[in-house]
């Protein structure tokens, strides 16, 4: 590898502006990098990232995530993880999702849409995507609609904490304050739901039981924080990126408008081509050989989903957005059998994937129903932002309003 020169840096301006050429350079020339400043290996090929998600541990969350939400299902392994997953999963799939929460998702989307549908111009991020999933989560938890803005603020601070790669002390302090505020808010609500459960996710978490085990107050607090971060981030950034991708490819946008069943394809391809979360850390359990060399036990590994999902060893014309590609299995794209890495993989596959799919499909359908001739304003070029997660920070769209 020495003859190839130093690998492009994760922290460079070039990576911030456009990571895709660097993804390619990593995969082709530097498939294994030790990044001293981050204290982690970087892996970028599809097969290596896929293997890491299935074989490596998630111990890294003890320092990466636990300070801001508490110890969560992400850190758990073995039976503890299996029990926790069995306790929380029913609330996010099957009859509960179909019967109780699809109307909640639709109502939240319609309320946000009503504020701009007649304007002919919208920042789809600021006015819709960043608020939509948080409103859904608050309503699913059975909490007051008046607290939507409060939870959106907590979500924003938590995401800043997770993205704080430079260790800004003010961002860290704000994250820790948010943790205390969220727990102070939720703990009395949890105790009340244990006494008087209702027909909501928080009550389900309070009363669910597997082999005599129930979630503790602290575990419910942690899962709620995780739900805000993971549930908000995926739907928010994926929906924004999907509209950016479709408006950038008018022929594909028109195909989706004409055949709404293609929304699932557009979402799956967005998860592959421009995944909301670009890097997830794992911890090496034992010395392991991968492309490019040996990883030492106990070290952190940055699994670069953005690079793995655009690996031309796995996908044809991988750097192109194409909802009609044949090498992405849409039928499995929102399950643990997905052949993209956006929802992670293995035992820690995203428990909210089906919820995210429902949110994106409902939100996209309603937006397309309300807006004709969707386009970028003249002279406007949308840009993505972010290192560990990435999407447009704003996305200006012009459109011709359609009658309600």
Short mmCIF file of C-alpha atoms in Angstrom, two decimals:
data_model
loop_
_atom_site.label_atom_id
_atom_site.label_comp_id
_atom_site.label_asym_id
_atom_site.label_seq_id
_atom_site.Cartn_x
_atom_site.Cartn_y
_atom_site.Cartn_z
CA UNK A 1 0.00 0.00 0.00
CA UNK A 2 2.93 2.38 0.53
CA UNK A 3 3.43 2.97 -3.19
CA UNK A 4 -0.09 4.26 -3.46
CA UNK A 5 0.62 7.24 -1.24
CA UNK A 6 -1.32 8.43 1.79
CA UNK A 7 -5.04 7.69 1.74
CA UNK A 8 -7.49 10.60 1.41
CA UNK A 9 -8.47 11.84 4.86
CA UNK A 10 -11.90 11.42 6.41
CA UNK A 11 -11.54 14.85 8.03
CA UNK A 12 -10.49 16.70 4.86
CA UNK A 13 -12.44 19.49 3.18
CA UNK A 14 -12.57 17.36 0.03
CA UNK A 15 -14.43 14.64 1.94
CA UNK A 16 -16.88 17.14 3.43
CA UNK A 17 -17.65 18.59 0.00
CA UNK A 18 -17.94 15.32 -1.95
CA UNK A 19 -17.08 11.98 -0.34
CA UNK A 20 -17.79 9.80 -3.39
CA UNK A 21 -14.35 10.11 -5.09
CA UNK A 22 -12.76 9.38 -1.72
CA UNK A 23 -15.01 6.36 -1.19
CA UNK A 24 -13.71 5.00 -4.49
CA UNK A 25 -10.07 5.70 -3.64
CA UNK A 26 -10.47 3.94 -0.31
CA UNK A 27 -12.13 0.88 -1.82
CA UNK A 28 -9.66 0.57 -4.70
CA UNK A 29 -6.38 1.55 -3.07
CA UNK A 30 -6.79 1.70 0.73
CA UNK A 31 -9.43 -0.82 1.83
CA UNK A 32 -8.03 -0.79 5.37
CA UNK A 33 -6.84 2.45 6.98
CA UNK A 34 -5.79 3.21 10.54
CA UNK A 35 -7.05 6.72 11.34
CA UNK A 36 -4.98 8.00 14.24
CA UNK A 37 -7.10 11.04 15.13
CA UNK A 38 -10.27 8.98 15.32
CA UNK A 39 -8.54 6.00 16.92
CA UNK A 40 -10.23 3.59 14.54
CA UNK A 41 -9.74 1.52 11.42
CA UNK A 42 -11.66 2.59 8.31
CA UNK A 43 -13.16 -0.13 6.10
CA UNK A 44 -15.03 0.66 2.91
CA UNK A 45 -15.67 -2.41 0.75
CA UNK A 46 -19.16 -3.92 0.76
CA UNK A 47 -18.09 -7.41 1.78
CA UNK A 48 -15.91 -6.11 4.62
CA UNK A 49 -18.59 -3.82 6.04
CA UNK A 50 -21.20 -6.56 5.73
CA UNK A 51 -18.92 -8.94 7.60
CA UNK A 52 -18.14 -6.37 10.31
CA UNK A 53 -21.83 -5.84 11.05
CA UNK A 54 -22.28 -9.56 11.55
CA UNK A 55 -19.09 -10.44 13.42
CA UNK A 56 -17.93 -7.39 15.37
CA UNK A 57 -19.44 -6.09 18.62
CA UNK A 58 -21.23 -2.82 19.37
CA UNK A 59 -19.26 -2.07 22.56
CA UNK A 60 -18.36 1.32 21.09
CA UNK A 61 -21.81 2.65 21.96
CA UNK A 62 -20.78 2.69 25.64
CA UNK A 63 -18.77 5.85 24.93
CA UNK A 64 -20.35 7.01 21.68
CA UNK A 65 -24.04 6.98 22.61
CA UNK A 66 -24.57 5.97 26.24
CA UNK A 67 -23.65 9.40 27.69
CA UNK A 68 -26.57 11.02 25.91
CA UNK A 69 -29.32 8.36 25.99
CA UNK A 70 -28.20 5.73 28.50
CA UNK A 71 -27.48 2.06 27.93
CA UNK A 72 -29.61 0.89 25.02
CA UNK A 73 -30.41 -2.17 22.94
CA UNK A 74 -27.60 -1.17 20.55
CA UNK A 75 -24.98 -2.12 23.14
CA UNK A 76 -26.55 -5.40 24.17
CA UNK A 77 -25.46 -8.82 22.97
CA UNK A 78 -26.66 -12.40 23.36
CA UNK A 79 -29.79 -13.19 25.33
CA UNK A 80 -30.07 -9.66 26.76
CA UNK A 81 -30.25 -8.24 23.25
CA UNK A 82 -32.71 -10.92 22.08
CA UNK A 83 -35.08 -10.24 24.98
CA UNK A 84 -34.94 -6.47 24.57
CA UNK A 85 -35.55 -6.74 20.84
CA UNK A 86 -38.50 -9.07 21.41
CA UNK A 87 -39.96 -6.57 23.89
CA UNK A 88 -39.77 -3.52 21.61
CA UNK A 89 -40.16 -4.92 18.08
CA UNK A 90 -43.94 -5.63 18.10
CA UNK A 91 -44.69 -1.91 18.48
CA UNK A 92 -43.02 -1.12 15.15
CA UNK A 93 -44.41 -3.73 12.80
CA UNK A 94 -47.42 -5.91 12.04
CA UNK A 95 -50.92 -5.10 13.22
CA UNK A 96 -49.88 -2.36 15.65
CA UNK A 97 -48.23 -0.39 12.88
CA UNK A 98 -50.99 -1.07 10.35
CA UNK A 99 -53.94 -0.58 12.66
CA UNK A 100 -52.93 2.12 15.12
CA UNK A 101 -50.12 4.16 13.67
CA UNK A 102 -50.59 4.56 9.91
CA UNK A 103 -53.33 7.14 10.62
CA UNK A 104 -50.92 8.91 12.99
CA UNK A 105 -48.29 9.08 10.25
CA UNK A 106 -50.78 10.41 7.70
CA UNK A 107 -52.15 13.04 10.08
CA UNK A 108 -48.70 14.41 10.88
CA UNK A 109 -47.77 14.62 7.20
CA UNK A 110 -51.05 16.34 6.29
CA UNK A 111 -50.70 18.92 9.06
CA UNK A 112 -47.18 19.90 7.99
CA UNK A 113 -48.15 19.93 4.31
CA UNK A 114 -51.11 22.22 4.90
CA UNK A 115 -48.77 25.02 6.02
CA UNK A 116 -47.08 25.37 2.61
CA UNK A 117 -49.10 23.49 0.00
CA UNK A 118 -50.45 26.72 -1.55
CA UNK A 119 -47.12 28.61 -1.52
CA UNK A 120 -45.44 27.15 -4.59
CA UNK A 121 -42.10 27.12 -2.77
CA UNK A 122 -40.82 25.18 0.25
CA UNK A 123 -37.69 24.22 2.12
CA UNK A 124 -38.72 20.59 2.32
CA UNK A 125 -36.18 19.91 5.09
CA UNK A 126 -36.98 22.78 7.45
CA UNK A 127 -40.72 22.71 6.84
CA UNK A 128 -41.35 18.98 6.52
CA UNK A 129 -38.77 16.21 6.73
CA UNK A 130 -36.99 17.22 9.94
CA UNK A 131 -40.29 17.67 11.80
CA UNK A 132 -42.38 14.86 10.35
CA UNK A 133 -40.81 11.77 12.00
CA UNK A 134 -40.42 13.49 15.38
CA UNK A 135 -44.11 14.38 15.40
CA UNK A 136 -44.95 10.79 14.54
CA UNK A 137 -42.76 9.45 17.36
CA UNK A 138 -44.25 11.83 19.95
CA UNK A 139 -47.78 10.85 18.91
CA UNK A 140 -46.93 7.14 18.88
CA UNK A 141 -45.60 7.48 22.43
CA UNK A 142 -48.95 8.96 23.45
CA UNK A 143 -47.47 12.32 24.48
CA UNK A 144 -49.10 15.76 24.02
CA UNK A 145 -49.02 17.29 20.56
CA UNK A 146 -48.05 20.56 22.23
CA UNK A 147 -44.67 18.94 23.03
CA UNK A 148 -43.70 18.32 19.38
CA UNK A 149 -41.41 21.37 19.38
CA UNK A 150 -39.83 20.34 22.69
CA UNK A 151 -38.96 16.89 21.34
CA UNK A 152 -37.70 18.35 18.06
CA UNK A 153 -35.31 20.51 20.07
CA UNK A 154 -34.06 17.51 22.04
CA UNK A 155 -33.60 15.55 18.80
CA UNK A 156 -31.54 18.36 17.27
CA UNK A 157 -29.26 18.59 20.31
CA UNK A 158 -28.77 14.81 20.46
CA UNK A 159 -27.83 14.69 16.78
CA UNK A 160 -25.32 17.51 17.32
CA UNK A 161 -23.81 15.48 20.20
CA UNK A 162 -23.40 12.40 17.99
CA UNK A 163 -21.83 14.48 15.21
CA UNK A 164 -19.42 16.26 17.56
CA UNK A 165 -16.25 14.67 16.19
CA UNK A 166 -14.10 17.62 17.27
CA UNK A 167 -15.25 17.37 20.88
CA UNK A 168 -16.75 20.85 21.21
CA UNK A 169 -17.38 21.16 24.98
CA UNK A 170 -20.50 23.31 24.53
CA UNK A 171 -22.09 20.71 22.24
CA UNK A 172 -21.20 17.98 24.75
CA UNK A 173 -22.66 19.96 27.65
CA UNK A 174 -25.86 20.65 25.71
CA UNK A 175 -26.23 16.94 24.98
CA UNK A 176 -25.86 16.01 28.63
CA UNK A 177 -28.41 18.67 29.66
CA UNK A 178 -30.83 17.24 27.11
CA UNK A 179 -30.38 13.77 28.59
CA UNK A 180 -31.32 15.06 32.03
CA UNK A 181 -34.29 17.01 30.66
CA UNK A 182 -35.66 14.07 28.70
CA UNK A 183 -35.37 11.72 31.68
CA UNK A 184 -37.03 14.25 33.99
CA UNK A 185 -39.88 14.53 31.48
CA UNK A 186 -40.32 10.81 30.79
CA UNK A 187 -39.78 9.11 34.15
CA UNK A 188 -43.06 10.26 35.76
CA UNK A 189 -44.92 9.50 32.53
CA UNK A 190 -43.46 5.97 32.51
CA UNK A 191 -44.58 5.40 36.12
CA UNK A 192 -48.09 6.59 35.26
CA UNK A 193 -48.29 4.34 32.16
CA UNK A 194 -47.29 1.35 34.29
CA UNK A 195 -50.27 2.11 36.55
CA UNK A 196 -52.70 3.08 33.78
CA UNK A 197 -51.50 1.76 30.39
CA UNK A 198 -53.07 3.12 27.24
CA UNK A 199 -53.03 2.26 23.55
CA UNK A 200 -49.62 3.74 22.71
CA UNK A 201 -45.99 2.67 22.28
CA UNK A 202 -44.88 3.92 25.68
CA UNK A 203 -47.57 1.81 27.36
CA UNK A 204 -46.52 -1.17 25.23
CA UNK A 205 -42.93 -0.75 26.41
CA UNK A 206 -44.08 -0.45 30.02
CA UNK A 207 -46.22 -3.59 29.97
CA UNK A 208 -44.44 -5.91 27.51
CA UNK A 209 -43.09 -9.08 29.11
CA UNK A 210 -40.87 -11.91 27.85
CA UNK A 211 -40.18 -14.91 30.13
CA UNK A 212 -41.11 -12.83 33.15
CA UNK A 213 -38.81 -9.95 32.19
CA UNK A 214 -39.93 -6.37 31.64
CA UNK A 215 -38.05 -3.25 30.65
CA UNK A 216 -36.88 -1.06 33.52
CA UNK A 217 -37.62 2.68 33.66
CA UNK A 218 -34.04 3.37 32.66
CA UNK A 219 -34.25 1.00 29.67
CA UNK A 220 -37.45 2.68 28.48
CA UNK A 221 -35.81 6.09 28.84
CA UNK A 222 -32.83 4.88 26.80
CA UNK A 223 -34.99 3.30 24.11
CA UNK A 224 -37.02 6.50 23.77
CA UNK A 225 -33.82 8.49 23.29
CA UNK A 226 -32.66 5.95 20.72
CA UNK A 227 -36.04 6.15 18.98
CA UNK A 228 -35.68 9.92 18.65
CA UNK A 229 -32.18 9.65 17.21
CA UNK A 230 -32.51 6.59 14.98
CA UNK A 231 -36.18 6.98 14.09
CA UNK A 232 -35.90 10.67 13.39
CA UNK A 233 -32.61 10.55 11.53
CA UNK A 234 -33.44 7.80 9.06
CA UNK A 235 -36.81 9.13 7.94
CA UNK A 236 -35.76 12.79 8.01
CA UNK A 237 -32.60 12.46 5.95
CA UNK A 238 -33.83 9.65 3.70
CA UNK A 239 -36.97 11.53 2.65
CA UNK A 240 -34.98 14.72 1.98
CA UNK A 241 -32.33 12.83 0.02
CA UNK A 242 -34.96 10.92 -1.95
CA UNK A 243 -36.58 14.14 -3.16
CA UNK A 244 -33.17 15.61 -3.97
CA UNK A 245 -32.31 12.50 -5.98
CA UNK A 246 -35.64 12.39 -7.81
CA UNK A 247 -35.75 16.10 -8.66
CA UNK A 248 -32.18 15.75 -9.94
CA UNK A 249 -33.43 12.94 -12.22
CA UNK A 250 -36.72 14.29 -13.68
CA UNK A 251 -37.42 11.15 -15.71
CA UNK A 252 -37.33 9.03 -12.56
CA UNK A 253 -39.44 11.58 -10.68
CA UNK A 254 -42.05 11.40 -13.44
CA UNK A 255 -42.03 7.61 -13.31
CA UNK A 256 -42.65 7.66 -9.56
CA UNK A 257 -45.42 10.24 -9.94
CA UNK A 258 -47.13 8.04 -12.52
CA UNK A 259 -46.67 4.79 -10.59
CA UNK A 260 -46.63 5.27 -6.82
CA UNK A 261 -45.57 1.68 -6.21
CA UNK A 262 -42.14 2.92 -7.33
CA UNK A 263 -41.80 4.98 -4.14
CA UNK A 264 -40.49 1.86 -2.41
CA UNK A 265 -37.87 1.50 -5.16
CA UNK A 266 -36.92 5.17 -4.90
CA UNK A 267 -36.55 4.85 -1.13
CA UNK A 268 -34.49 1.66 -1.37
CA UNK A 269 -32.20 3.18 -4.01
CA UNK A 270 -31.81 6.32 -1.89
CA UNK A 271 -30.80 4.14 1.07
CA UNK A 272 -28.18 2.54 -1.15
CA UNK A 273 -26.92 5.57 -3.06
CA UNK A 274 -27.14 8.26 -0.37
CA UNK A 275 -27.76 6.55 2.99
CA UNK A 276 -28.75 8.84 5.87
CA UNK A 277 -26.10 7.35 8.16
CA UNK A 278 -22.77 7.12 6.37
CA UNK A 279 -20.50 5.71 9.10
CA UNK A 280 -21.29 3.31 11.95
CA UNK A 281 -18.66 2.18 14.44
CA UNK A 282 -18.05 -1.36 15.61
CA UNK A 283 -15.45 -2.99 17.87
CA UNK A 284 -13.18 -5.87 16.78
CA UNK A 285 -13.73 -8.87 19.06
CA UNK A 286 -10.67 -10.85 17.99
CA UNK A 287 -7.83 -10.38 15.51
CA UNK A 288 -9.39 -10.46 12.06
CA UNK A 289 -8.11 -10.54 8.49
CA UNK A 290 -9.89 -8.31 6.00
CA UNK A 291 -9.11 -6.63 2.71
CA UNK A 292 -5.84 -4.78 3.13
CA UNK A 293 -4.54 -6.38 6.31
CA UNK A 294 -5.22 -7.35 9.91
CA UNK A 295 -7.47 -5.66 12.46
CA UNK A 296 -6.40 -5.93 16.10
CA UNK A 297 -8.77 -7.09 18.82
CA UNK A 298 -10.37 -4.34 20.89
CA UNK A 299 -9.96 -1.60 18.28
CA UNK A 300 -12.80 0.50 16.88
CA UNK A 301 -13.77 0.19 13.23
CA UNK A 302 -15.49 2.86 11.15
CA UNK A 303 -17.77 0.95 8.79
CA UNK A 304 -18.29 3.36 5.90
CA UNK A 305 -21.79 2.56 4.69
CA UNK A 306 -21.63 5.26 2.03
CA UNK A 307 -18.62 3.57 0.46
CA UNK A 308 -19.93 0.01 0.85
CA UNK A 309 -23.23 0.93 -0.79
CA UNK A 310 -21.47 2.37 -3.84
CA UNK A 311 -18.98 -0.48 -4.26
CA UNK A 312 -18.86 -1.49 -7.94
CA UNK A 313 -17.80 -4.95 -6.81
CA UNK A 314 -21.38 -5.30 -5.58
CA UNK A 315 -23.46 -2.99 -7.81
CA UNK A 316 -23.37 -2.12 -11.50
CA UNK A 317 -22.81 1.57 -12.23
CA UNK A 318 -22.73 2.01 -8.46
CA UNK A 319 -22.16 5.79 -8.45
CA UNK A 320 -25.43 6.43 -10.32
CA UNK A 321 -28.90 6.85 -8.83
CA UNK A 322 -31.23 4.45 -10.64
CA UNK A 323 -34.53 3.31 -9.14
CA UNK A 324 -34.79 0.63 -11.84
CA UNK A 325 -31.50 -1.11 -11.07
CA UNK A 326 -31.75 -4.89 -11.03
CA UNK A 327 -29.05 -5.59 -8.43
CA UNK A 328 -30.95 -4.09 -5.48
CA UNK A 329 -33.57 -6.44 -4.10
CA UNK A 330 -36.45 -4.12 -3.17
CA UNK A 331 -38.53 -7.01 -1.82
CA UNK A 332 -35.92 -7.45 0.94
CA UNK A 333 -34.75 -3.84 1.23
CA UNK A 334 -36.56 -3.16 4.51
CA UNK A 335 -35.80 -6.45 6.24
CA UNK A 336 -32.77 -8.06 7.86
CA UNK A 337 -32.13 -9.73 4.48
CA UNK A 338 -31.53 -6.36 2.77
CA UNK A 339 -28.60 -6.29 0.34
CA UNK A 340 -27.72 -2.69 1.17
CA UNK A 341 -26.06 -1.56 4.40
CA UNK A 342 -28.16 1.53 5.28
CA UNK A 343 -30.08 -0.25 8.04
CA UNK A 344 -26.89 -1.89 9.34
CA UNK A 345 -27.03 -5.69 9.34
CA UNK A 346 -26.95 -8.83 11.41
CA UNK A 347 -28.53 -8.92 14.86
CA UNK A 348 -28.51 -5.12 15.12
CA UNK A 349 -30.52 -4.54 11.95
CA UNK A 350 -32.68 -1.44 12.46
CA UNK A 351 -35.82 -2.39 14.39
CA UNK A 352 -37.65 0.63 12.96
CA UNK A 353 -37.06 -0.11 9.26
CA UNK A 354 -40.71 -0.90 8.57
CA UNK A 355 -41.81 2.27 10.37
CA UNK A 356 -39.36 4.32 8.28
CA UNK A 357 -40.75 2.75 5.09
CA UNK A 358 -44.31 3.61 6.12
CA UNK A 359 -43.36 7.20 6.92
CA UNK A 360 -41.49 7.73 3.66
CA UNK A 361 -44.21 6.14 1.52
CA UNK A 362 -47.04 8.10 3.15
CA UNK A 363 -45.09 11.37 3.21
CA UNK A 364 -43.93 11.05 -0.40
CA UNK A 365 -47.41 10.17 -1.66
CA UNK A 366 -48.97 13.19 0.01
CA UNK A 367 -46.23 15.53 -1.21
CA UNK A 368 -46.64 14.30 -4.79
CA UNK A 369 -50.41 14.67 -4.51
CA UNK A 370 -49.98 18.30 -3.45
CA UNK A 371 -47.19 19.42 -5.78
CA UNK A 372 -46.92 19.39 -9.59
CA UNK A 373 -43.88 20.33 -11.65
CA UNK A 374 -41.46 19.97 -8.72
CA UNK A 375 -38.12 21.62 -9.51
CA UNK A 376 -35.15 23.39 -7.99
CA UNK A 377 -35.23 27.21 -8.12
CA UNK A 378 -33.20 28.73 -10.96
CA UNK A 379 -29.51 28.84 -10.08
CA UNK A 380 -29.95 26.68 -7.00
CA UNK A 381 -27.84 23.58 -6.45
CA UNK A 382 -28.64 21.54 -3.33
CA UNK A 383 -25.72 20.29 -1.27
CA UNK A 384 -25.34 17.56 1.33
CA UNK A 385 -23.78 18.15 4.72
CA UNK A 386 -22.46 15.89 7.47
CA UNK A 387 -19.77 13.34 8.24
CA UNK A 388 -21.29 10.41 10.18
CA UNK A 389 -24.74 11.21 8.81
CA UNK A 390 -25.30 13.15 5.59
CA UNK A 391 -28.18 14.78 3.72
CA UNK A 392 -29.25 18.24 2.55
CA UNK A 393 -29.40 20.67 5.49
CA UNK A 394 -32.03 22.49 3.44
CA UNK A 395 -33.71 21.64 0.15
CA UNK A 396 -35.49 24.40 -1.72
CA UNK A 397 -38.19 23.26 -4.11
CA UNK A 398 -40.55 25.17 -6.35
CA UNK A 399 -43.79 23.58 -7.52
CA UNK A 400 -47.23 24.20 -8.93
CA UNK A 401 -49.81 23.71 -6.16
CA UNK A 402 -52.52 21.15 -6.74
CA UNK A 403 -56.00 21.53 -5.29
CA UNK A 404 -56.49 19.79 -1.94
#
